[in-house]
Structure formats: C-alpha cells, structure tokens
XYZ file of C-alpha atoms in Angstrom:
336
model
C -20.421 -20.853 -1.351
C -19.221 -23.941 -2.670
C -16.570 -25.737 -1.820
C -14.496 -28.571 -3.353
C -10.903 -30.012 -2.357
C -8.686 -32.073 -4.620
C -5.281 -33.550 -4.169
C -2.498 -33.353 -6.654
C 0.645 -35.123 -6.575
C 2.872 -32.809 -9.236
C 5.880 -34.900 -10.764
C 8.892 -32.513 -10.932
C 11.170 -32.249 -14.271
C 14.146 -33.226 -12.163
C 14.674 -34.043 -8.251
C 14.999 -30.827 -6.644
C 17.596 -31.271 -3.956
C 18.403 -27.887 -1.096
C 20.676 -28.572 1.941
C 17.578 -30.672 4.350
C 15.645 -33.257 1.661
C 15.411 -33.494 -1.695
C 12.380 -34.953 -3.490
C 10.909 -35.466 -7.152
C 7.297 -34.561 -6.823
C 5.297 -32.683 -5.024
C 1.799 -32.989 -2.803
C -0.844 -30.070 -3.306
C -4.072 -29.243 -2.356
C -6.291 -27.116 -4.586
C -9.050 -25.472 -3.101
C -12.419 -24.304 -5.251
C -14.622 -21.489 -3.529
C -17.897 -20.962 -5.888
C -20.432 -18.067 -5.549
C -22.869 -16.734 -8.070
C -21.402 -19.034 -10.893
C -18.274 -18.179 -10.849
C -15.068 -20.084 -9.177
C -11.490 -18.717 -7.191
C -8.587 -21.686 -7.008
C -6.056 -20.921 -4.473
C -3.314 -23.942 -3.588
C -1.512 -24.754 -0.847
C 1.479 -27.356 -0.977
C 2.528 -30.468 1.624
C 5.947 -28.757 3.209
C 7.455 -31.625 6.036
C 9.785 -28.825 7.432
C 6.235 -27.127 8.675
C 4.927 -30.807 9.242
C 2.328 -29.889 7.001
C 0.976 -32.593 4.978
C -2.418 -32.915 2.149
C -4.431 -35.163 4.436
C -3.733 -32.249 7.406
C -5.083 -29.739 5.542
C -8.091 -31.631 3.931
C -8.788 -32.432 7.751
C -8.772 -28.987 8.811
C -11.023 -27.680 5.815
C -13.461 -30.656 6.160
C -14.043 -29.759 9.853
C -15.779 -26.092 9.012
C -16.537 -27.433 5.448
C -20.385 -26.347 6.839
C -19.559 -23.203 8.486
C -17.551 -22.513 4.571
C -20.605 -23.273 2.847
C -22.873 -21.381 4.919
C -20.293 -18.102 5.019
C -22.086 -14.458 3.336
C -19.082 -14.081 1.180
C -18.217 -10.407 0.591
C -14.734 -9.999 0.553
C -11.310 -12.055 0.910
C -10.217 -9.838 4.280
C -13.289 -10.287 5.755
C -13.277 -14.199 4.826
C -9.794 -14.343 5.860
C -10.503 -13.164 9.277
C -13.071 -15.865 9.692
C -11.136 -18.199 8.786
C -8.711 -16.881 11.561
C -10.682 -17.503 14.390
C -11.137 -21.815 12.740
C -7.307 -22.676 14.287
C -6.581 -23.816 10.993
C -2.806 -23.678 9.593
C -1.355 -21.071 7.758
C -0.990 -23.057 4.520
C -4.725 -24.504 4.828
C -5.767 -20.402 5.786
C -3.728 -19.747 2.360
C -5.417 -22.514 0.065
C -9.079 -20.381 1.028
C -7.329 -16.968 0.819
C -5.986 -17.542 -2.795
C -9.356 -19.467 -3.695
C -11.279 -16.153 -2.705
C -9.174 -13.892 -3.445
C -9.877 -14.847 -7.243
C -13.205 -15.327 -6.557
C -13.381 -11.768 -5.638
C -11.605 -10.453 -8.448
C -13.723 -12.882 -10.892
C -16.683 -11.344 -9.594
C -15.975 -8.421 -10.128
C -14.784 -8.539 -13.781
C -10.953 -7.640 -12.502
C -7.729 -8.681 -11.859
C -6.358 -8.337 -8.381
C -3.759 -5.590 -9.334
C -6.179 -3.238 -10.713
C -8.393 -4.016 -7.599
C -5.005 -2.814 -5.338
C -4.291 0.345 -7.798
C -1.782 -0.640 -8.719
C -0.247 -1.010 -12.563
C 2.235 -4.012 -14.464
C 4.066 -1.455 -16.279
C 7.292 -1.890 -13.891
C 7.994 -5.237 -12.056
C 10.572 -7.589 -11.078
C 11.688 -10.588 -13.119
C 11.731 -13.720 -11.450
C 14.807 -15.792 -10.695
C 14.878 -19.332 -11.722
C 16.334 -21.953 -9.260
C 18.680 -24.686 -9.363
C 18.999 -27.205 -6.706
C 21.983 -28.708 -5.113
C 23.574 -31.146 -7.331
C 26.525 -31.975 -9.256
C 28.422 -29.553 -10.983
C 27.646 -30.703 -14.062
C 24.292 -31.318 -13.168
C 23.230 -27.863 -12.498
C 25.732 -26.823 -15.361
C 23.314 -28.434 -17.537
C 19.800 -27.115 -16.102
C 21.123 -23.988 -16.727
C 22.005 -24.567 -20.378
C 18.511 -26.815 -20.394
C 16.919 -23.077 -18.962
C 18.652 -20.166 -20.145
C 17.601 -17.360 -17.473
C 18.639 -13.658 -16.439
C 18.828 -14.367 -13.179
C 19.645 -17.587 -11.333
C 18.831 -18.779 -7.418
C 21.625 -20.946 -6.335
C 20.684 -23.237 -4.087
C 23.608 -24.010 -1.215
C 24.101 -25.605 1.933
C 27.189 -27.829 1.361
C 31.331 -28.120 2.105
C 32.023 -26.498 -1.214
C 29.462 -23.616 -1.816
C 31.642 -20.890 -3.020
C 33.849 -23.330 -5.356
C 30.176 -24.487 -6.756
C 29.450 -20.533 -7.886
C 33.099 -20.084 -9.061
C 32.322 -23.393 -11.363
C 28.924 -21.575 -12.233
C 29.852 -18.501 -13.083
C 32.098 -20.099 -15.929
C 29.120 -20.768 -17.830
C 26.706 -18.019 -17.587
C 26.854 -13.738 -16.911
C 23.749 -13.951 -15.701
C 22.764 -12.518 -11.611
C 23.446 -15.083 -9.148
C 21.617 -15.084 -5.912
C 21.856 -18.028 -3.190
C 20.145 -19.680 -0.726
C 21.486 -21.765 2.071
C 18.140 -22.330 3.759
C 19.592 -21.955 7.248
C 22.685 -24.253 6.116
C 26.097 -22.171 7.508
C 26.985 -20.358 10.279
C 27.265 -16.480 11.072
C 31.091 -16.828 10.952
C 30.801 -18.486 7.300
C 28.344 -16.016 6.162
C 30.734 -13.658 6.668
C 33.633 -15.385 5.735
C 31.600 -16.292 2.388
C 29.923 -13.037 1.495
C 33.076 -11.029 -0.282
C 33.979 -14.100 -2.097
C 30.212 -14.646 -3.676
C 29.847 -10.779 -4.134
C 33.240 -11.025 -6.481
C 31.555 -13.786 -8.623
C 28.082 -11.655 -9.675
C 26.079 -12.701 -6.338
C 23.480 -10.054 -5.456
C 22.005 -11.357 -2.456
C 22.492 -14.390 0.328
C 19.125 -15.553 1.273
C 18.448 -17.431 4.787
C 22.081 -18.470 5.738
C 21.345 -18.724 9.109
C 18.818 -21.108 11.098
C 15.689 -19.237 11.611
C 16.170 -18.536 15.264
C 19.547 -17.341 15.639
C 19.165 -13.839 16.148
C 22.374 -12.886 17.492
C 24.161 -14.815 14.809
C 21.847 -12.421 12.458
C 23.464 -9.556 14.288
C 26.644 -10.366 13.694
C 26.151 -10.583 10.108
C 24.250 -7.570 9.427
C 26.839 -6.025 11.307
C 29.568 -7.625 8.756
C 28.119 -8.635 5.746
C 29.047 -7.143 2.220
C 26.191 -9.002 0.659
C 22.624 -8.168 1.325
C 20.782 -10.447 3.968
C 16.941 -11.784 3.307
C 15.243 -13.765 5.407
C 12.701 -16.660 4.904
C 12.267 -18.916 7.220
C 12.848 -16.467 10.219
C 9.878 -14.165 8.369
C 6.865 -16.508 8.602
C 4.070 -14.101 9.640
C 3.214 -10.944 10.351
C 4.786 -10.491 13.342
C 8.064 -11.500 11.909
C 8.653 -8.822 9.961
C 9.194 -6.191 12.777
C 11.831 -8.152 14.642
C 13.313 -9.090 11.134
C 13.967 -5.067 10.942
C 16.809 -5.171 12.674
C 18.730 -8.198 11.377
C 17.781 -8.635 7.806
C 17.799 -5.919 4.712
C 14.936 -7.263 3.071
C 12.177 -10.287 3.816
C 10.704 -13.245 1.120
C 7.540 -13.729 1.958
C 5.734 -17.183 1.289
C 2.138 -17.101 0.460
C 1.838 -20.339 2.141
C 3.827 -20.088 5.103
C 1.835 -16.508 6.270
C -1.955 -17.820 5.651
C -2.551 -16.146 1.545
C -2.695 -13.079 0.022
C -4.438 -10.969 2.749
C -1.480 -11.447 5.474
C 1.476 -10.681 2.374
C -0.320 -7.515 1.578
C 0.086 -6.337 5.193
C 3.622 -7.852 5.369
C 4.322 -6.088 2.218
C 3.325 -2.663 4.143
C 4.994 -2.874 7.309
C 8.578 -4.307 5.766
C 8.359 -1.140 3.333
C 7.682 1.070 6.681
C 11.118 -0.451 7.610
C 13.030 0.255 4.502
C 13.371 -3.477 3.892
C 13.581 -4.663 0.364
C 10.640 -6.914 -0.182
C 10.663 -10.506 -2.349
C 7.721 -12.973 -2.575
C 8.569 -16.575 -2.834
C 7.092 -19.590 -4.005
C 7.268 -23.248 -3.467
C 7.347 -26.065 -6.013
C 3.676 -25.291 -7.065
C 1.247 -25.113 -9.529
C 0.460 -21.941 -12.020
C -2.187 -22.112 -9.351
C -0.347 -20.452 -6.486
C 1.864 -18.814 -8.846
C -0.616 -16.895 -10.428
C -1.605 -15.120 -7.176
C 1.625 -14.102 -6.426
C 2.086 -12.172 -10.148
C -0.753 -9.606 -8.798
C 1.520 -9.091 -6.085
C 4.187 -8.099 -8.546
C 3.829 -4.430 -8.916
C 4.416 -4.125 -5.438
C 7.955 -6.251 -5.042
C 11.966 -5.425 -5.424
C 12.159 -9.377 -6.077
C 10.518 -12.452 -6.977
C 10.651 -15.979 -7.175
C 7.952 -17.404 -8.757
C 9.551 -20.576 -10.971
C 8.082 -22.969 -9.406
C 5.297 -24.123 -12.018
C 8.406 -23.895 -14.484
C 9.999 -27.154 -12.287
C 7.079 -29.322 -13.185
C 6.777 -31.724 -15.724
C 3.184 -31.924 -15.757
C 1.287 -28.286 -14.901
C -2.481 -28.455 -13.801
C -3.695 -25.336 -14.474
C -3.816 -21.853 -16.989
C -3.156 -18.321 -15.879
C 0.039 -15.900 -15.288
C 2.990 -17.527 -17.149
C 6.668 -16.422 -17.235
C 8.468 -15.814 -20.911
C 11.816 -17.004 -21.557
C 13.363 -14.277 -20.351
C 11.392 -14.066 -16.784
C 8.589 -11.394 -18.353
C 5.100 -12.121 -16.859
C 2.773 -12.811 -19.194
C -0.592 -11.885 -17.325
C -3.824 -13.390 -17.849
C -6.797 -10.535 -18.476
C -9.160 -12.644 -16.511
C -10.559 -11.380 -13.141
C -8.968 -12.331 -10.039
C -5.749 -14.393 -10.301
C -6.805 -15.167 -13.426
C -6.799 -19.135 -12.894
C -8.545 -22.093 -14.749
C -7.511 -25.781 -13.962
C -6.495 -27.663 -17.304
C-alpha cells in the first residue's frame, strides 16, 4: 500500500464555544491508503482534551510508515488489528481505519452499508449543534440554520434560562450537552425543567469518572442519560450499562470504524440506545460515519456543516438533516 499524510487546518463558520475551550478552526489529519489503483481517506482531528495533536499523530504513523507500506492488505479488521499491536493512539488507529475501510469498500465496487447488510431505507436524522454563546447569538445560528433537531450546547450558570430563551424561537427537538459541566444534584435538579421545554435527551452532564454521581442520576433522572466522554472504547460500554441509557460513540476517540461496529453490538446487547458522534471535521470523517447510519437511534454528524471551507466530496446532509449518500464504494470519499 501507499501511504500519504496531509495536514489541514479547517477555518470554522463561527467560533464554536462548549463549557472547557472554544476555538475557530480546526487541525486534521487526512490519511490516504492506496492499493491496486484505487484510494480510502479516513481523518482524524487534533482534540487537546485527549492531548492529541497533528504533529502526534503524523509521528506515530511515520514510525511504521514501512511496516504500512509493506502490510498484505486484505481487510480493514484484519489491518486494524495490526495496527493494534503499533501503540499508536486511538485517533491515529482511526485516521488508518477510516482510510481502509473505504479502501475496502472501493475495491470492491461497494459502499460500506451494503458490505454490513444492512439498508438506508430507515435512519436517524442528525442534530445540528450550537455552541455556547449569547442568546442572541445562538438565536441567530439557528435562524442562519433552520434544523429539526437542535444540540444545545451547555455548561454555564444559566443553562435552563438559555433553553427557555430558545425554545421561543423554534418547535424544533432540543437535546443538550454539558460535556461533563454540572453536578449529579443539578442534573437532577435540571432534568424536569429541560424535559418541559421539548428536551429529549441530556448528554454527558457529569465528568467522565464519576460513577456514583451517574448512579444517582440514573436512579433520578426524568430525562434520558448518554454518555460520551465516559464511553471511549470498547470496554466502556459494559460498565456504561449500568449508569447511562444509551452511549455516543466517537469514531476518533475508539480507534475507527472497526471498534464502533463492535461497540455498536455490545451496547445493543444491553438495551442501550446507541448515537455516533462527530467532531468538527471534514465530509471526510463524516462520510464514514453515514454507513454507520442504518444501524443508530441517533446521530450527530454536523460537523462538516460548521466549516467554512470543506475539503472533500461524499455523504452530505439536506436541509432538513436527510443523508444524501454517495453511490461510490466505500465511504464514498474524494478530496476537492
């Protein structure tokens, strides 16, 4: 195979502020894996709460780069497990994954979903998300991207007054994040109040480790719980069982498409609902997790729509959240 790393620095449409950092543009690394003339892109972005950063993950890549090349590519979960044994991170594992994982499917004439058996007659529609911000700020994005269902982003001394102020401007489903932000008292506190205003779910309110905070709420709780950042990997989901009602899985946090499948698996096992996530990426990344589509309850896959500037062609979203699915093998991807 070849192999070919590139660094993009994707300028966002507006800063994108949730309740640790904000920022207005985005580090990514795009991977290229081509066999037998044809080429998979996967993508993996810079994320500082993981300490993860381009030049990391160009490091790790560049120190098999040889043992890459030299690899008798047959299929992404074989690949996947040699890439395992490397040591590399979970987003640099996920940059290869993605990359042959389209490979795969542009090899063999066919997108990923077919490849799974599985159909795109029924899926989820993606949220779209709005950051932290002024009230008239995110009043605005809203009116700027007119959306069935919104992601509230939260995390601050007035959370449930900024959804009452919301929800005067739109009908459409709320959900909200507060990426680890309040405590299990608050949760609780909070939950009737959001689930009066049109809130579906509360995503992450907790920090990732507090378990018996988790318990609490679970316990309490009139919203649905999901976790994210205490469901990074596989062995996550299990212990997430018992103190969440569904999991978002990140492509980049769990090391790519072969780890999610198996996530997706073992949280249905559990009766948890099960979302896929994205980060502020590229129609690259985004266009691996459509595939996954058939096989969600939720999705968040908005983040190419944040950009001002996209770098690459394949599954798009409609204005009204639809997937519009490219017939191409694989993920379907082509850089612009």
């Amino acid at each position: 195979m070849e192999l070919r790393l590139q660094k993009y620095v994707l300028p966002l449409k507006h800063t994108f502020r949730i309740s640790r950092e904000s920022y207005d543009s985005q580090d990514t690394l795009i991977a290229s894996l081509s066999f037998e003339g044809k080429t998979g892109y996967g993508e993996a972005t810079s994320n500082p709460y993981y300490q993860i950063t381009f030049n990391s993950m160009q490091a790790e890549i560049s120190a098999i780069e040889k043992e890459i090349k030299n690899y008798p590519f047959t299929t992404p979960t074989d690949f996947h497990h040699f890439l395992s044994t490397k040591k590399l991170s979970n987003f640099a594992i996920c940059a290869l994954d993605l990359a042959a994982h389209d490979l795969y499917g542009k090899l063999k004439e066919t997108p990923l979903h077919k490849i799974w058996n599985t159909t795109i007659d029924h899926y989820p529609i993606s949220n779209y998300t709005i950051g932290i911000d002024r009230i008239d700020t995110m009043v605005a994005k809203m009116e700027e991207t007119p959306w069935p269902i919104y992601k509230i982003k939260l995390g601050t001394e007035n959370d449930v007054a900024i959804i009452r102020s919301l929800r005067a401007h739109t009908d459409a489903v709320f959900r909200v994040d507060a990426n680890c932000a309040w405590s299990a008292s608050e949760t609780i506190h909070n939950a009737p109040l959001l689930k009066d205003l049109g809130v579906e779910f509360i995503e992450q309110p907790l920090q990732a480790d507090d378990w018996e905070g988790m318990e609490q709420v679970m316990h309490q709780s009139v919203l649905p719980i999901i976790a994210d950042e205490s469901c990074i990997v596989e062995s996550d989901v299990e212990k997430c069982g018992l103190h969440f009602n569904g999991i978002n899985i990140k492509l980049t946090k769990c090391g790519g498409l072969t780890p999610a499948l198996r996530m997706i698996e073992k949280g249905k096992s559990l009766g948890l609902k099960i979302m896929v996530g994205c980060m502020t990426e590229s129609t690259v990344g985004i266009s691996a997790i459509a595939q996954l589509l058939p096989q969600l309850d939720y999705v968040d896959m908005d983040g190419a729509m944040l950009l001002a500037n996209d770098i690459a062609k394949g599954a798009t979203l409609s204005t009204q959240g639809e997937v519009i699915f490219p017939s191409a093998g694989g993920s379907g991807i082509s850089l612009l």
